[in-house]
Amino acid sequence: MNNELVNFDGEIPVKYMPAQVNFEGYDEFKGRVVQLHDQYQNYVVTPKNLKEAQDLSKKLGKFHRRVNKQRTAITNEIKQPAEDFKAQIDDLLKITDETKKQIDSQLAVYEKKEAEERHQKKMVRLQELCQLANIDPEDIEWQKDWDNKSITNKRFDREVNEQISIVQQKQQQFAENAQVITQKAEELGLPVDHWIEELGHSSLPDVLSAMGQYKKESDDISKKQHETKVKEVENLKQAGDRYIDPDTGEVKEKVITLKLEVKGNQWQMEQLQSFLKDNAIEYRGLEG
């Protein structure tokens, strides 16, 4: 196939001459125009010279139109060869572009396949680097330009390792924060799993503050529930082996009596008595 044209890198085979317009009498012609301008620069229109002024305006307008008409005609005549040349070049470029488009449409299939292969190779390399660092590949944000031909393996490894380093730092920080949360949960007597999960989208100070608030609210609710229950028990009256509501006569609870023998020091006994009293549990001492 003759492809000499494809290797063409010279100039197109066309001859041309720069457009020339010879306005030899320009200076003299301009001088007459300037003279006329200067003559009427201070011209004042009055009722006496009104007809003269109107006639002068018409002549100046006619002069403008004739000069401009000649300018347009000459300019168009000069421009026409350039317009014809442009049309010829546009025709050549259109045919050339159609040829290129026909080839590019087929090249695109192969280029897409090559791009997919490059992507897969880099994905394998990404997994290798993450495995060495014990990092989940999902934690690495894929950069769009990593699929470009211009990205070298060295640059790819460097940028992946930079992200791996950041992930490792975050994991280390998360582990330290989780330890703080675990200790705080033990102090407050709270389940730890939920609060560690909260670290995923809240800062450590915010989680610690939420834990304290949750503990306070839980204690307040428990205290209110306990006080309500104790008050309810205190209002019950014993009738035989049952407790009844003195207001309604409704049977509420069965009376349970246990005989216990407890041993302990003075402080322990005081704690026991306090517990029994706080929970409205009747008790009495047994004779030795």
Coordinates of C-alpha atoms in Angstrom, one line a residue:
M1 CA 0.0 0.0 0.0
N2 CA 1.3 3.4 -1.0
N3 CA 1.5 5.3 2.3
E4 CA 3.9 8.1 1.3
L5 CA 1.2 10.6 2.2
V6 CA 1.0 9.2 5.8
N7 CA 4.7 10.1 6.2
F8 CA 4.3 13.6 4.8
D9 CA 5.8 16.2 7.1
G10 CA 6.6 19.0 4.7
E11 CA 4.5 21.8 3.2
I12 CA 1.5 21.4 1.1
P13 CA 2.2 21.8 -2.6
V14 CA 0.6 25.2 -3.2
K15 CA 1.9 28.5 -4.5
Y16 CA 0.6 31.9 -3.3
M17 CA 1.5 35.5 -3.3
P18 CA 0.7 37.9 -0.5
A19 CA -2.3 40.2 -1.4
Q20 CA -1.3 43.7 -2.5
V21 CA -3.4 46.8 -2.8
N22 CA -1.8 49.8 -4.4
F23 CA -3.4 53.0 -3.1
E24 CA -0.9 55.4 -4.7
G25 CA -3.0 58.5 -4.2
Y26 CA -3.8 57.9 -0.5
D27 CA -1.8 60.7 1.0
E28 CA -3.2 63.3 -1.4
F29 CA -6.7 61.9 -1.1
K30 CA -6.4 61.9 2.7
G31 CA -5.1 65.5 2.6
R32 CA -8.2 66.6 0.8
V33 CA -10.4 64.9 3.4
V34 CA -8.5 66.4 6.3
Q35 CA -8.8 69.8 4.6
L36 CA -12.5 69.5 4.3
H37 CA -12.7 68.4 8.0
D38 CA -10.7 71.4 9.2
Q39 CA -12.8 73.7 7.0
Y40 CA -16.0 72.6 8.7
Q41 CA -14.7 71.9 12.2
N42 CA -16.2 75.0 13.6
Y43 CA -19.2 75.1 11.2
V44 CA -22.4 76.2 12.9
V45 CA -25.8 75.5 11.5
T46 CA -28.2 78.5 11.5
P47 CA -31.6 79.2 10.0
K48 CA -29.8 81.1 7.2
N49 CA -27.4 78.3 6.1
L50 CA -29.9 75.4 6.9
K51 CA -30.4 74.4 3.3
E52 CA -26.6 74.6 2.7
A53 CA -25.9 72.4 5.7
Q54 CA -28.5 69.8 4.6
D55 CA -26.9 69.7 1.1
L56 CA -23.4 69.3 2.6
S57 CA -24.6 66.4 4.9
K58 CA -26.1 64.6 1.9
K59 CA -22.8 65.0 0.0
L60 CA -20.7 63.7 2.9
G61 CA -23.0 60.7 3.3
K62 CA -22.9 59.9 -0.4
F63 CA -19.1 60.2 -0.2
H64 CA -19.0 57.7 2.7
R65 CA -21.2 55.2 0.9
R66 CA -19.1 55.3 -2.3
V67 CA -15.8 54.9 -0.5
N68 CA -17.1 52.1 1.7
K69 CA -18.6 50.3 -1.3
Q70 CA -15.3 50.4 -3.1
R71 CA -13.5 49.2 0.0
T72 CA -15.9 46.2 0.3
A73 CA -15.5 45.3 -3.3
I74 CA -11.7 45.3 -3.2
T75 CA -11.6 43.5 0.1
N76 CA -13.9 40.8 -1.1
E77 CA -11.9 40.3 -4.3
I78 CA -8.7 39.9 -2.2
K79 CA -10.4 37.5 0.3
Q80 CA -12.0 35.2 -2.3
P81 CA -8.8 33.3 -3.1
A82 CA -8.2 32.7 0.6
E83 CA -11.7 31.5 1.1
D84 CA -11.3 29.1 -1.9
F85 CA -8.1 27.8 -0.5
K86 CA -9.7 27.3 3.0
A87 CA -12.5 25.3 1.4
Q88 CA -10.0 23.1 -0.4
I89 CA -8.0 22.5 2.8
D90 CA -11.2 21.7 4.7
D91 CA -12.2 19.2 2.1
L92 CA -8.8 17.5 2.4
L93 CA -8.9 17.4 6.2
K94 CA -12.5 16.0 6.2
I95 CA -11.4 13.1 4.0
T96 CA -8.2 12.5 6.2
D97 CA -10.3 12.6 9.4
E98 CA -12.7 10.0 8.1
T99 CA -9.8 7.7 7.4
K100 CA -8.3 8.3 10.8
K101 CA -11.7 7.8 12.5
Q102 CA -12.1 4.4 10.7
I103 CA -8.8 3.2 12.0
D104 CA -9.2 4.7 15.5
S105 CA -12.5 2.9 16.0
Q106 CA -10.7 -0.4 15.5
L107 CA -7.7 0.6 17.6
A108 CA -10.0 1.5 20.5
V109 CA -10.9 -2.2 20.9
Y110 CA -7.2 -3.1 21.4
E111 CA -6.5 -0.1 23.5
K112 CA -9.4 -1.0 25.8
K113 CA -8.1 -4.5 26.2
E114 CA -4.6 -3.2 26.9
A115 CA -6.0 -0.8 29.5
E116 CA -7.9 -3.7 31.2
E117 CA -4.7 -5.8 31.3
R118 CA -2.7 -3.0 32.8
H119 CA -5.4 -2.5 35.4
Q120 CA -5.5 -6.2 36.3
K121 CA -1.7 -6.3 36.7
K122 CA -1.7 -3.3 39.0
M123 CA -4.6 -4.8 41.0
V124 CA -2.5 -8.0 41.5
R125 CA 0.4 -5.8 42.6
L126 CA -1.8 -3.8 44.9
Q127 CA -3.0 -7.0 46.6
E128 CA 0.6 -8.2 47.0
L129 CA 1.7 -4.9 48.7
C130 CA -1.4 -5.0 51.0
Q131 CA -0.7 -8.6 51.9
L132 CA 2.8 -7.8 52.9
A133 CA 1.6 -5.0 55.1
N134 CA -1.4 -7.0 56.4
I135 CA -3.8 -4.4 55.0
D136 CA -7.2 -4.9 53.4
P137 CA -6.9 -3.8 49.7
E138 CA -10.4 -2.3 50.1
D139 CA -8.8 0.3 52.4
I140 CA -6.7 1.7 49.5
E141 CA -8.4 4.3 47.3
W142 CA -7.7 3.6 43.6
Q143 CA -6.4 6.6 41.7
K144 CA -7.7 7.2 38.2
D145 CA -4.3 7.9 36.7
W146 CA -2.9 4.6 37.9
D147 CA -4.3 3.0 34.8
N148 CA -2.4 5.4 32.5
K149 CA 0.5 4.1 30.4
S150 CA 2.7 6.9 31.8
I151 CA 2.5 5.5 35.4
T152 CA 5.6 3.5 36.1
N153 CA 5.7 0.5 38.4
K154 CA 8.0 2.3 40.7
R155 CA 5.6 5.3 41.0
F156 CA 2.7 3.0 41.5
D157 CA 4.4 1.1 44.3
R158 CA 5.4 4.3 46.0
E159 CA 1.9 5.8 45.9
V160 CA 0.3 2.6 47.1
N161 CA 2.8 2.3 50.0
E162 CA 2.1 5.9 51.0
Q163 CA -1.6 5.0 51.4
I164 CA -0.7 1.8 53.2
S165 CA 1.3 3.9 55.7
I166 CA -1.6 6.2 56.3
V167 CA -4.0 3.2 56.8
Q168 CA -1.5 1.6 59.3
Q169 CA -1.3 4.8 61.3
K170 CA -5.1 5.0 61.4
Q171 CA -5.3 1.4 62.5
Q172 CA -2.8 2.0 65.3
Q173 CA -4.6 5.1 66.5
F174 CA -7.9 3.2 66.4
A175 CA -6.4 0.3 68.4
E176 CA -5.2 2.8 71.1
N177 CA -8.5 4.5 71.2
A178 CA -10.3 1.2 71.5
Q179 CA -8.2 0.3 74.5
V180 CA -9.2 3.6 76.1
I181 CA -12.8 2.8 75.4
T182 CA -12.5 -0.7 76.8
Q183 CA -11.0 0.6 80.1
K184 CA -13.7 3.2 80.4
A185 CA -16.5 0.7 79.7
E186 CA -15.1 -1.6 82.5
E187 CA -15.1 1.4 84.9
L188 CA -18.7 2.3 84.0
G189 CA -19.9 -1.3 83.7
L190 CA -21.1 -0.9 80.1
P191 CA -20.9 -3.3 77.2
V192 CA -17.8 -2.4 75.1
D193 CA -18.7 -3.5 71.6
H194 CA -21.2 -0.7 70.8
W195 CA -18.8 2.0 71.9
I196 CA -15.9 0.7 69.9
E197 CA -18.2 0.6 66.9
E198 CA -18.9 4.3 67.6
L199 CA -15.2 5.1 67.1
G200 CA -15.8 4.4 63.4
H201 CA -17.6 7.6 62.9
S202 CA -17.0 9.7 66.1
S203 CA -13.9 11.1 67.8
L204 CA -12.5 9.5 71.0
P205 CA -13.5 12.5 73.2
D206 CA -17.1 12.4 71.8
V207 CA -17.4 8.7 72.4
L208 CA -16.1 9.0 76.0
S209 CA -18.6 11.9 76.6
A210 CA -21.4 9.9 75.2
M211 CA -20.5 6.9 77.4
G212 CA -20.6 9.1 80.5
Q213 CA -23.9 10.6 79.5
Y214 CA -25.4 7.2 78.8
K215 CA -24.2 5.9 82.2
K216 CA -25.7 8.8 84.0
E217 CA -29.0 8.5 82.2
S218 CA -29.1 4.7 82.8
D219 CA -28.4 5.2 86.5
D220 CA -31.1 7.9 86.8
I221 CA -33.6 5.6 85.2
S222 CA -32.6 2.7 87.4
K223 CA -32.8 4.9 90.5
K224 CA -36.3 6.2 89.5
Q225 CA -37.5 2.6 88.8
H226 CA -36.0 1.4 92.1
E227 CA -37.7 4.3 94.1
T228 CA -41.0 3.6 92.4
K229 CA -40.8 -0.1 93.2
V230 CA -39.8 0.5 96.8
K231 CA -42.6 3.0 97.3
E232 CA -45.0 0.5 95.8
V233 CA -43.9 -2.2 98.2
E234 CA -44.0 0.1 101.2
N235 CA -47.7 0.9 100.4
L236 CA -48.7 -2.8 100.3
K237 CA -50.3 -4.4 103.3
Q238 CA -49.8 -8.0 104.4
A239 CA -52.9 -10.1 104.7
G240 CA -52.0 -13.7 105.6
D241 CA -49.4 -14.9 103.2
R242 CA -50.3 -12.2 100.6
Y243 CA -49.6 -8.5 100.0
I244 CA -52.6 -6.5 99.0
D245 CA -53.2 -3.0 97.7
P246 CA -54.9 -1.2 100.6
D247 CA -56.7 1.2 98.2
T248 CA -58.1 -1.4 95.8
G249 CA -57.9 -4.6 97.8
E250 CA -56.1 -6.2 94.8
V251 CA -53.8 -9.1 95.7
K252 CA -50.3 -8.2 94.5
E253 CA -47.6 -10.5 95.8
K254 CA -47.1 -13.6 97.8
V255 CA -45.2 -13.1 101.0
I256 CA -41.9 -15.0 101.0
T257 CA -40.2 -15.6 104.3
L258 CA -36.6 -16.8 104.5
K259 CA -34.7 -17.7 107.6
L260 CA -31.0 -16.8 107.1
E261 CA -28.0 -16.8 109.3
V262 CA -25.4 -14.2 108.1
K263 CA -21.9 -13.6 109.3
G264 CA -19.7 -10.7 108.7
N265 CA -18.0 -7.7 110.3
Q266 CA -19.6 -4.5 111.5
W267 CA -19.3 -2.8 108.2
Q268 CA -20.8 -5.7 106.3
M269 CA -23.7 -5.8 108.7
E270 CA -24.3 -2.1 108.2
Q271 CA -24.2 -2.6 104.4
L272 CA -26.7 -5.4 104.7
Q273 CA -29.1 -3.4 106.8
S274 CA -28.8 -0.5 104.4
F275 CA -29.6 -2.8 101.5
L276 CA -32.7 -4.3 103.2
K277 CA -33.9 -0.9 104.2
D278 CA -33.4 0.7 100.8
N279 CA -35.4 -2.1 99.2
A280 CA -38.2 -2.1 101.8
I281 CA -37.4 -5.7 102.9
E282 CA -38.7 -6.5 106.3
Y283 CA -36.3 -8.2 108.7
R284 CA -35.9 -8.9 112.4
G285 CA -33.2 -10.4 114.5
L286 CA -33.3 -14.0 115.7
E287 CA -32.7 -14.8 119.4
G288 CA -29.5 -16.7 119.9

